[in-house]
Short mmCIF file of C-alpha atoms in Angstrom, two decimals:
data_model
loop_
_atom_site.label_atom_id
_atom_site.label_comp_id
_atom_site.label_asym_id
_atom_site.label_seq_id
_atom_site.Cartn_x
_atom_site.Cartn_y
_atom_site.Cartn_z
CA MET A 14 40.97 -99.88 -41.48
CA SER A 15 37.77 -100.92 -41.90
CA GLU A 16 37.15 -101.55 -38.13
CA ASN A 17 38.15 -97.98 -38.15
CA ALA A 18 36.06 -96.89 -40.46
CA ASP A 19 33.20 -98.69 -38.50
CA TRP A 20 33.72 -97.03 -35.33
CA LYS A 21 33.16 -93.60 -37.03
CA GLN A 22 29.75 -94.50 -38.84
CA LYS A 23 28.53 -95.57 -35.27
CA TYR A 24 29.35 -92.27 -33.92
CA ARG A 25 28.46 -90.61 -36.59
CA ASP A 26 24.96 -92.10 -36.58
CA SER A 27 24.99 -91.54 -32.37
CA LEU A 28 25.21 -88.03 -33.17
CA VAL A 29 22.51 -87.89 -36.06
CA GLU A 30 20.07 -89.98 -33.92
CA MET A 31 21.38 -87.13 -30.55
CA GLU A 32 20.23 -84.25 -33.09
CA THR A 33 17.26 -85.61 -34.10
CA GLU A 34 16.14 -86.89 -30.34
CA GLU A 35 16.91 -82.91 -29.40
CA ALA A 36 15.19 -81.60 -32.27
CA SER A 37 12.22 -83.69 -31.49
CA TRP A 38 11.66 -82.56 -27.83
CA ARG A 39 12.54 -78.59 -28.58
CA HIS A 40 9.18 -78.99 -30.87
CA VAL A 41 7.79 -80.76 -28.00
CA GLU A 42 9.11 -77.67 -26.07
CA GLN A 43 7.11 -74.98 -28.32
CA ILE A 44 3.62 -76.76 -28.41
CA LEU A 45 3.98 -76.74 -24.80
CA ARG A 46 4.82 -73.17 -24.49
CA ARG A 47 1.60 -72.40 -27.02
CA LEU A 48 -0.63 -74.37 -24.77
CA VAL A 49 0.30 -72.35 -21.87
CA GLY A 50 -0.28 -69.41 -23.91
CA ARG A 51 -4.01 -70.08 -24.82
CA LEU A 52 -4.43 -71.27 -20.96
CA CYS A 53 -3.43 -67.87 -20.02
CA ALA A 54 -5.58 -66.62 -22.72
CA ALA A 55 -8.16 -68.63 -21.63
CA GLY A 56 -8.34 -68.17 -17.82
CA MET A 57 -9.03 -64.13 -18.13
CA GLY A 58 -11.32 -62.27 -17.01
CA VAL A 59 -12.42 -64.00 -13.72
CA ASN A 60 -10.57 -61.84 -11.50
CA PRO A 61 -8.78 -58.55 -11.90
CA LYS A 62 -5.47 -59.97 -9.68
CA LEU A 63 -5.56 -63.06 -11.41
CA ASP A 64 -5.35 -61.64 -14.72
CA ASP A 65 -2.44 -59.78 -13.98
CA GLU A 66 -0.95 -62.97 -13.00
CA LEU A 67 -1.57 -64.54 -16.38
CA ILE A 68 -0.39 -61.48 -18.37
CA ALA A 69 2.65 -61.74 -16.96
CA LEU A 70 2.97 -65.68 -17.56
CA ALA A 71 2.10 -65.02 -20.52
CA ALA A 72 4.87 -62.57 -21.35
CA ALA A 73 7.78 -64.33 -19.82
CA ASN A 74 6.38 -67.69 -22.30
CA ARG A 75 6.37 -65.39 -24.61
CA ARG A 76 10.19 -64.48 -24.73
CA ASN A 77 11.04 -67.98 -23.77
CA ALA A 78 11.53 -67.62 -19.87
CA ASP A 79 13.97 -69.92 -18.42
CA ALA A 80 12.87 -72.53 -15.93
CA ASP A 81 13.40 -70.77 -12.57
CA GLU A 82 11.72 -67.84 -14.12
CA LEU A 83 8.60 -69.82 -15.05
CA ALA A 84 9.20 -71.52 -11.85
CA ARG A 85 8.43 -68.28 -9.28
CA LEU A 86 5.16 -67.04 -11.73
CA ALA A 87 3.78 -70.34 -11.50
CA GLU A 88 4.48 -70.42 -7.99
CA SER A 89 2.77 -66.71 -7.45
CA LEU A 90 -0.15 -67.67 -9.63
CA THR A 91 -0.57 -70.40 -7.23
CA THR A 92 -0.72 -68.15 -4.33
CA THR A 93 -3.08 -65.72 -6.25
CA VAL A 94 -5.45 -68.40 -7.17
CA VAL A 95 -5.47 -69.91 -3.70
CA ALA A 96 -6.37 -65.72 -2.64
CA VAL A 97 -9.21 -65.86 -5.10
CA ASP A 98 -10.89 -68.33 -4.17
CA ALA A 99 -10.87 -67.86 -0.64
CA ALA A 100 -12.12 -64.87 -1.17
CA CYS A 101 -15.01 -65.65 -3.97
CA PRO A 102 -15.25 -69.63 -3.67
CA VAL A 103 -16.26 -70.98 -6.93
CA PRO A 104 -18.45 -74.54 -7.51
CA THR A 105 -16.00 -77.50 -8.66
CA ILE A 106 -15.31 -77.08 -12.30
CA THR A 107 -16.30 -79.75 -14.56
CA PHE A 108 -13.89 -80.44 -17.45
CA PRO A 109 -15.48 -80.14 -20.78
CA ALA A 110 -14.65 -82.43 -23.92
CA THR A 111 -11.70 -79.94 -25.09
CA ASP A 112 -10.17 -79.40 -21.88
CA THR A 113 -10.26 -83.72 -21.06
CA HIS A 114 -8.56 -84.05 -24.85
CA THR A 115 -5.87 -81.38 -23.48
CA ARG A 116 -5.24 -83.07 -20.30
CA LEU A 117 -4.93 -86.64 -21.81
CA ALA A 118 -2.43 -84.88 -24.11
CA VAL A 119 -0.48 -83.78 -21.67
CA LYS A 120 -0.88 -87.04 -19.81
CA ARG A 121 0.46 -88.73 -22.85
CA LEU A 122 3.96 -86.18 -23.16
CA LEU A 123 4.28 -87.28 -19.24
CA ASP A 124 4.09 -91.24 -20.20
CA CYS A 125 7.00 -90.38 -22.63
CA LEU A 126 8.86 -87.95 -20.21
CA ALA A 127 8.78 -91.22 -17.79
CA ALA A 128 9.12 -93.90 -20.34
CA ALA A 129 12.83 -91.31 -21.79
CA ASP A 130 13.92 -91.21 -18.15
CA PRO A 131 12.49 -94.06 -15.28
CA GLU A 132 15.12 -93.01 -12.74
CA ASN A 133 13.45 -89.61 -12.50
CA PRO A 134 10.26 -89.33 -10.10
CA THR A 135 9.33 -85.79 -11.37
CA ALA A 136 7.48 -87.18 -14.59
CA PRO A 137 5.22 -89.96 -12.75
CA ALA A 138 4.66 -87.43 -9.27
CA LEU A 139 3.03 -84.86 -12.37
CA ILE A 140 0.43 -87.80 -13.56
CA GLY A 141 -0.84 -88.35 -9.90
CA GLU A 142 -0.92 -84.49 -9.73
CA LEU A 143 -2.82 -84.02 -13.45
CA THR A 144 -5.74 -86.76 -12.15
CA ALA A 145 -6.14 -83.91 -9.30
CA VAL A 146 -6.84 -80.95 -11.89
CA LYS A 147 -9.99 -79.13 -11.00
CA ASN A 148 -8.93 -75.55 -12.61
CA ASP A 149 -7.02 -74.37 -15.40
CA SER A 150 -4.65 -72.45 -13.51
CA ALA A 151 -3.40 -75.80 -11.97
CA LEU A 152 -3.05 -77.43 -15.38
CA ALA A 153 -1.03 -74.59 -16.24
CA LYS A 154 0.94 -75.20 -13.26
CA ILE A 155 1.75 -78.78 -14.61
CA ILE A 156 2.33 -78.32 -17.96
CA VAL A 157 4.90 -75.81 -17.20
CA ARG A 158 6.80 -78.08 -15.04
CA ALA A 159 6.42 -80.49 -18.13
CA ALA A 160 8.44 -77.78 -20.26
CA ASP A 161 10.71 -77.77 -18.02
CA LEU A 162 11.27 -81.79 -17.95
CA VAL A 163 11.74 -81.33 -21.89
CA ARG A 164 13.99 -78.81 -21.34
CA ASP A 165 15.96 -80.74 -19.14
CA ARG A 166 15.68 -83.71 -21.40
CA SER A 167 17.31 -81.18 -24.73
CA GLU A 168 20.00 -80.35 -22.08
CA GLN A 169 21.06 -83.37 -21.88
CA LEU A 170 20.70 -84.62 -25.08
CA GLN A 171 22.91 -81.83 -26.07
CA ARG A 172 25.77 -82.44 -23.59
CA GLU A 173 25.75 -86.66 -24.57
CA ARG A 174 25.55 -85.19 -27.98
CA LEU A 175 28.77 -83.22 -27.19
CA GLN A 176 30.58 -85.90 -25.57
CA THR A 177 29.93 -88.08 -28.25
CA ALA A 178 31.55 -85.68 -30.46
CA GLU A 179 34.72 -85.24 -28.29
CA ILE A 180 35.08 -88.80 -28.15
CA LEU A 181 34.81 -88.94 -32.33
CA ALA A 182 37.61 -86.25 -32.16
CA GLU A 183 39.80 -87.86 -30.31
CA VAL A 184 39.47 -91.27 -31.68
CA THR A 185 39.88 -89.71 -35.08
CA LYS A 186 42.98 -88.07 -33.68
CA ARG A 187 44.41 -91.35 -32.62
CA LEU A 188 43.78 -93.17 -35.91
CA ASP A 189 45.27 -90.53 -37.27
CA GLU A 190 48.87 -90.75 -35.61
CA MET A 191 48.77 -94.35 -36.00
CA ALA A 192 48.30 -93.79 -39.81
CA SER A 193 51.05 -91.18 -40.09
CA TYR A 194 53.68 -94.15 -37.84
CA LEU A 195 52.68 -96.57 -40.21
CA SER A 196 53.13 -93.93 -43.34
CA ASP A 197 56.62 -93.27 -41.60
CA SER A 198 57.31 -97.13 -41.12
CA ASN A 199 56.66 -97.82 -44.68
CA HIS A 200 58.88 -94.65 -45.97
CA ALA A 201 61.71 -96.13 -43.78
CA THR A 202 61.76 -99.50 -44.81
CA ARG A 203 61.51 -98.26 -48.76
CA THR A 204 64.45 -96.18 -48.15
CA HIS A 205 66.40 -98.92 -46.69
CA PHE A 206 66.10 -100.85 -49.25
CA GLU A 207 66.71 -98.26 -52.20
CA ASP A 208 69.93 -97.46 -49.81
CA THR A 209 70.94 -101.24 -49.48
CA GLN A 210 70.35 -101.63 -53.51
CA THR A 211 72.73 -98.31 -54.29
CA TYR A 212 75.47 -99.62 -51.55
CA ASN A 213 75.34 -103.39 -53.28
CA GLU A 214 76.07 -101.73 -56.48
CA THR A 215 78.32 -99.70 -55.30
CA VAL A 216 80.82 -102.12 -53.75
CA MET A 217 79.94 -104.70 -56.93
CA SER A 218 81.42 -102.03 -59.05
CA GLN A 219 84.59 -101.35 -56.77
CA VAL A 220 84.94 -104.56 -57.13
CA ARG A 221 84.67 -105.18 -61.05
CA GLU A 222 86.61 -102.22 -61.76
CA LEU A 223 89.44 -103.49 -59.22
CA SER A 224 89.56 -107.19 -60.88
CA ASP A 225 90.10 -104.86 -64.08
CA GLU A 226 92.98 -102.97 -63.39
CA VAL A 227 94.79 -106.19 -61.65
CA GLY A 228 94.47 -107.75 -65.00
CA THR A 229 96.34 -105.35 -66.78
CA ALA A 230 98.94 -104.57 -63.86
CA THR A 231 102.21 -105.65 -64.67
CA GLU A 232 104.45 -104.10 -61.96
CA LEU A 233 103.88 -105.30 -57.96
CA GLY A 234 103.46 -101.49 -56.87
CA LEU A 235 101.29 -100.24 -59.26
CA LEU A 236 99.10 -103.57 -58.01
CA GLN A 237 99.48 -103.23 -54.85
CA SER A 238 98.37 -99.57 -54.89
CA LEU A 239 95.24 -100.18 -57.23
CA VAL A 240 94.10 -102.43 -54.56
CA ASN A 241 94.36 -100.04 -51.74
CA THR A 242 93.00 -97.35 -53.67
CA ARG A 243 89.77 -99.88 -54.02
CA LEU A 244 89.41 -100.88 -50.56
CA GLU A 245 89.75 -97.40 -49.55
CA ARG A 246 86.77 -96.28 -51.46
CA VAL A 247 85.16 -99.30 -50.44
CA ALA A 248 85.63 -99.04 -46.69
CA GLU A 249 84.34 -95.20 -47.00
CA HIS A 250 81.41 -96.37 -48.62
CA VAL A 251 80.82 -99.14 -45.99
CA SER A 252 81.57 -96.51 -43.74
CA LYS A 253 78.85 -94.11 -45.25
CA PHE A 254 76.19 -96.87 -45.75
CA ARG A 255 76.53 -97.65 -41.91
CA ALA A 256 76.01 -94.15 -40.51
CA ARG A 257 73.20 -94.20 -42.72
CA GLU A 258 71.77 -97.31 -41.53
CA GLU A 259 72.83 -96.07 -37.34
CA ILE A 260 70.17 -92.99 -37.97
CA ARG A 261 67.54 -95.03 -39.61
CA ARG A 262 67.79 -97.29 -36.85
CA LEU A 263 67.74 -94.22 -34.17
CA GLU A 264 64.52 -92.68 -36.10
CA VAL A 265 62.54 -96.07 -35.99
CA ASN A 266 63.86 -97.12 -32.53
CA GLY A 267 62.64 -93.46 -31.64
CA ARG A 268 59.40 -94.11 -33.73
CA ALA A 269 58.42 -97.50 -31.90
CA ASP A 270 59.04 -95.93 -28.47
CA ARG A 271 56.52 -92.99 -28.80
CA MET A 272 53.97 -95.92 -30.14
CA ARG A 273 55.02 -98.10 -27.69
CA ASN A 274 54.14 -94.92 -24.80
CA ARG A 275 51.21 -94.13 -26.85
CA ILE A 276 50.04 -97.74 -27.05
CA ALA A 277 50.40 -98.13 -23.21
CA GLU A 278 48.58 -94.60 -22.45
CA LEU A 279 46.08 -95.63 -25.09
CA GLU A 280 45.61 -99.15 -23.48
CA ARG A 281 45.65 -97.04 -19.87
CA GLU A 282 43.08 -94.62 -20.68
CA THR A 283 40.71 -98.12 -22.20
CA GLY A 284 40.99 -99.36 -18.70
CA GLU A 285 39.83 -96.49 -17.16
CA LEU A 286 36.95 -96.03 -19.82
CA HIS A 287 35.79 -99.70 -18.95
CA SER A 288 35.66 -98.81 -15.66
CA ARG A 289 33.70 -95.87 -16.11
CA LEU A 290 31.41 -97.63 -18.64
CA ASP A 291 31.29 -100.24 -15.82
CA ASN A 292 30.33 -98.08 -13.24
CA GLU A 293 27.91 -96.22 -15.36
CA LYS A 294 26.10 -99.60 -15.90
CA GLN A 295 26.23 -100.36 -11.98
CA GLY A 296 25.14 -96.76 -11.62
CA ALA A 297 21.94 -97.66 -13.87
CA ARG A 298 21.18 -100.49 -11.99
CA ILE A 299 21.52 -98.29 -8.63
CA ASP A 300 18.43 -96.30 -7.35
CA PRO A 301 20.30 -92.69 -6.97
CA LEU A 302 18.32 -91.47 -3.45
CA THR A 303 17.75 -94.74 -1.64
CA GLY A 304 20.91 -96.43 -2.73
CA ILE A 305 19.46 -99.93 -3.62
CA ALA A 306 18.62 -101.65 -6.34
CA ASN A 307 15.90 -100.14 -8.93
CA ARG A 308 13.50 -101.66 -11.42
CA ARG A 309 15.49 -102.41 -14.17
CA SER A 310 17.53 -104.20 -11.98
CA PHE A 311 14.69 -106.05 -10.65
CA GLU A 312 13.28 -106.43 -14.06
CA GLU A 313 16.41 -108.29 -14.20
CA ARG A 314 16.69 -110.53 -10.91
CA PHE A 315 12.80 -111.27 -11.66
CA GLU A 316 13.47 -112.55 -15.08
CA ARG A 317 17.08 -115.09 -13.84
CA GLU A 318 14.18 -116.04 -10.82
CA ILE A 319 11.05 -116.74 -13.83
CA ALA A 320 13.69 -118.68 -15.99
CA GLN A 321 14.87 -120.76 -13.18
CA SER A 322 11.40 -122.33 -12.68
CA PRO A 323 11.03 -122.44 -9.40
CA GLY A 324 9.41 -125.68 -7.86
CA THR A 325 9.13 -127.16 -4.28
CA ASP A 326 12.80 -127.27 -3.74
CA ALA A 327 13.37 -123.76 -4.81
CA ALA A 328 10.94 -121.55 -3.73
CA VAL A 329 10.70 -117.67 -4.02
CA VAL A 330 8.28 -115.62 -2.88
CA MET A 331 7.58 -111.26 -3.97
CA LEU A 332 6.93 -108.95 -1.33
CA LEU A 333 5.24 -105.68 -3.01
CA TRP A 334 5.46 -102.86 -0.65
CA ASP A 335 3.53 -99.34 -0.17
CA LEU A 336 4.21 -96.72 2.18
CA ASP A 337 0.56 -96.01 3.86
CA ASN A 338 -0.34 -92.05 3.31
CA PHE A 339 3.21 -91.08 1.69
CA LYS A 340 1.87 -88.31 -0.52
CA ALA A 341 0.42 -86.67 2.89
CA ILE A 342 3.40 -86.42 4.10
CA ASN A 343 4.94 -84.84 1.06
CA ASP A 344 2.41 -82.75 0.79
CA SER A 345 2.34 -82.11 4.60
CA TYR A 346 6.54 -81.56 5.33
CA GLY A 347 7.89 -81.19 1.34
CA HIS A 348 9.51 -83.47 -0.55
CA ARG A 349 12.53 -83.20 1.11
CA ALA A 350 11.34 -84.87 4.40
CA GLY A 351 9.24 -87.54 1.94
CA ASP A 352 12.82 -88.71 0.49
CA ARG A 353 14.01 -88.75 4.18
CA VAL A 354 11.13 -91.28 5.04
CA LEU A 355 11.94 -93.23 1.66
CA GLN A 356 16.03 -93.76 2.60
CA SER A 357 15.22 -94.90 6.14
CA VAL A 358 12.51 -97.17 5.11
CA ALA A 359 15.13 -98.74 2.09
CA ALA A 360 17.79 -98.99 4.99
CA CYS A 361 15.15 -101.23 7.02
CA PHE A 362 14.38 -103.20 4.45
CA MET A 363 17.84 -103.84 3.50
CA ALA A 364 18.81 -104.85 7.32
CA ALA A 365 15.93 -107.50 6.70
CA VAL A 366 16.69 -109.76 4.08
CA ARG A 367 19.30 -112.00 3.92
CA GLY A 368 22.47 -112.94 1.12
CA ASN A 369 20.62 -114.47 -1.72
CA ASP A 370 17.73 -112.14 -1.08
CA PHE A 371 16.90 -109.04 -3.33
CA VAL A 372 15.79 -105.65 -2.47
CA ALA A 373 15.20 -102.72 -4.57
CA ARG A 374 12.88 -99.46 -5.04
CA ILE A 375 10.86 -99.71 -8.43
CA GLY A 376 8.88 -96.19 -8.50
CA GLY A 377 8.21 -93.60 -6.03
CA GLU A 378 6.85 -94.97 -2.73
CA GLU A 379 6.98 -98.50 -4.43
CA PHE A 380 9.52 -101.26 -3.09
CA VAL A 381 9.86 -104.93 -3.88
CA MET A 382 11.36 -108.03 -2.33
CA LEU A 383 12.45 -111.50 -3.57
CA LEU A 384 12.85 -113.63 -1.02
CA SER A 385 14.71 -117.22 -1.99
CA GLY A 386 14.36 -120.59 -0.77
CA THR A 387 11.69 -119.35 1.33
CA LYS A 388 7.30 -121.71 1.95
CA MET A 389 4.76 -118.69 1.92
CA ALA A 390 4.60 -119.18 5.63
CA GLN A 391 7.93 -118.14 6.86
CA ALA A 392 7.94 -115.14 3.93
CA MET A 393 4.68 -113.90 6.15
CA LEU A 394 6.41 -114.33 8.85
CA ILE A 395 9.64 -112.17 7.36
CA ALA A 396 7.12 -109.68 6.13
CA ASN A 397 5.73 -108.64 9.52
CA GLN A 398 8.71 -108.79 11.15
CA VAL A 399 10.02 -105.55 8.40
CA ARG A 400 6.36 -103.96 8.92
CA SER A 401 6.66 -103.74 12.91
CA ALA A 402 10.44 -102.67 12.44
CA VAL A 403 9.23 -99.57 9.89
CA GLU A 404 6.72 -98.88 12.22
CA ALA A 405 9.14 -98.48 14.77
CA LEU A 406 11.43 -96.27 13.20
CA ARG A 407 10.87 -92.70 14.64
CA PHE A 408 10.41 -89.60 12.18
CA HIS A 409 9.91 -85.70 13.58
CA PHE A 410 9.46 -83.30 11.59
CA ARG A 411 8.89 -79.33 12.39
CA GLY A 412 8.69 -81.30 15.87
CA THR A 413 5.73 -83.35 14.91
CA PRO A 414 6.30 -86.94 15.25
CA VAL A 415 5.32 -88.96 12.06
CA ARG A 416 4.04 -92.15 11.95
CA VAL A 417 4.97 -94.36 9.06
CA THR A 418 3.79 -97.55 8.00
CA VAL A 419 3.78 -99.75 4.94
CA SER A 420 1.40 -101.96 3.53
CA CYS A 421 2.89 -105.52 1.77
CA GLY A 422 1.21 -108.06 -1.32
CA LEU A 423 2.63 -111.50 -1.23
CA THR A 424 2.59 -113.80 -4.12
CA GLU A 425 4.65 -117.33 -4.54
CA LEU A 426 6.01 -118.19 -7.99
CA LEU A 427 5.25 -120.89 -9.83
CA GLN A 428 6.36 -122.77 -11.98
CA ASN A 429 6.19 -121.64 -15.42
CA ASP A 430 4.95 -118.43 -14.50
CA ALA A 431 4.51 -115.33 -16.30
CA ALA A 432 5.92 -112.27 -15.04
CA GLY A 433 3.12 -109.91 -15.41
CA ALA A 434 0.77 -112.42 -14.02
CA ALA A 435 2.70 -112.92 -10.28
CA PHE A 436 3.12 -109.25 -10.15
CA ASP A 437 -0.50 -108.64 -10.69
CA ARG A 438 -0.96 -110.95 -7.81
CA ALA A 439 1.34 -109.15 -5.53
CA ASP A 440 -0.68 -106.07 -6.46
CA ALA A 441 -4.52 -107.32 -6.46
CA ALA A 442 -2.81 -108.74 -2.89
CA LEU A 443 -1.39 -105.21 -1.77
CA TYR A 444 -5.12 -103.72 -2.05
CA ARG A 445 -6.70 -105.60 -0.18
CA ALA A 446 -4.35 -104.84 2.34
CA LYS A 447 -4.57 -101.05 1.82
CA GLN A 448 -8.65 -101.77 1.58
CA THR A 449 -8.62 -103.25 4.99
CA GLY A 450 -6.68 -100.41 6.94
CA LYS A 451 -3.21 -100.63 5.87
CA ASN A 452 0.09 -101.64 7.85
CA LEU A 453 -0.85 -105.35 6.89
CA CYS A 454 0.65 -107.88 5.34
CA VAL A 455 -1.85 -109.90 3.02
CA ALA A 456 -0.82 -113.00 0.76
CA ALA A 457 -2.35 -113.58 -2.98
#
C-alpha cells in the first residue's frame, strides 16, 4: 500500500506544481496587459486616427479581450501607423533609457517563453522582431503577441492539470476496487474458518452423544434407532455445510474471475499507456513542421558522438546549415510559404544523408548534420552536393519564382572535444560563408 500512497503523492505534487506555474503565467499576463495599457497611454496625442486605435486597444485590454480580438486590433493599429507614417513621416526614434528597459524586460519574458516551449518558433521569432522595433506601436504589437503566448501556455497547463486529475481519480478508483476485493476475500476466509469450526464442533457433539447413548442402550432395536437418528443428523449437517461451501466457492470464483478480468484490462490499458508514452517521447524528439529530428534529439546524438571520443578511425564531421535570406521569404510571401520552403529543404537534407548519418532542425531556419566515419574532404564534397541540390529546388509563390539557397559551416569533432567549442567552430565557419556571399560551404 506504501507504493500506492507514493503514486498518489506524486500526482498531488504534480497538480500543485502545475497550479503554481499556471498562477505564475497568469501573473505575467496581468503585467503584460498593464504594460499594453501604459504604452497605449504613452502613444496618445500623435494623430487623431492613431488615438482612436489606441483607445480601442486599451479598452479591449481592460476587459481582458481574447487573442483573436487583440490580434485584429493590433493589425488595425499597424495599418493606421503605416498610413500615419506615409502621410507625415517621422524621424527614426531613439529609445530613451526607460524604453530600453521595457524592451529588455520583454526580451527576458520571450526568452522564458522560448525555454518553456522549445518546439514553438513564435517566441524566437518575436525576439528577432524585437531587435528591429522602432516605435511604441510595434513594441505594443509584440507585447500583445507575447501575452497570447502566455495565455496559450496557461491554457496548456490547465489542460495538463485536468488530465493529471483524471488519471489520479482513475488510479484511486482502481485501488478502491482492489481494496474491496481483498476485503471480500478476507471476509470469505474468516467466514469459512468460523463455519468449519462450527461444523467440526457439531459433528463431534453428535458423536459424543451417540457414544453416550450406545453405552446406556440395552436393546438392539433401540441401539439401531439411536445410531440411525444420530447419523441422519450428522448427514444433515454435512449436507448443509457442503451447500454453504459451494455457495462460498462460487462467490470466491466469481470475485476471482472479476479481478482477473480487471487485471487483464489494467494490463491492456497499461500497455496502451506505455505505447502512448513511447510515441510521445518519440514525438518530443521530432520537429513537427519538417518531420525530422529536433534540437533535443540532436543534443542527445551529439553527446553520444562526443562520448565516443572520435579519432582517426572514426571521424565525425558536423555541418551547420542556415537558409539564406529566409526572413525575406517570410516577409514577402508569408509564413506558410516559409514553412513549405523549410519542409522541402528538410526533405532534401534527408535524401542526402546515409544510414548512419544524422540530420536535425535545431531552430528557425537552422539545420545540422552529423556525418559519421567521414573525413573533412569527403564531408566538404557531400556538403557542396547538398547545397547544389537545394539550389536546384524550384519554388513559385504567387506566380513568382523564388530562389532558395543555403550556407554551411563544417567542423570535425576532435578527441576530448567540448560540445560548445565544436558548435562555436561550425558557427564561425557558417558566419564566414554568410559574409563571403552566401550559398557557400566553409570549413572551420
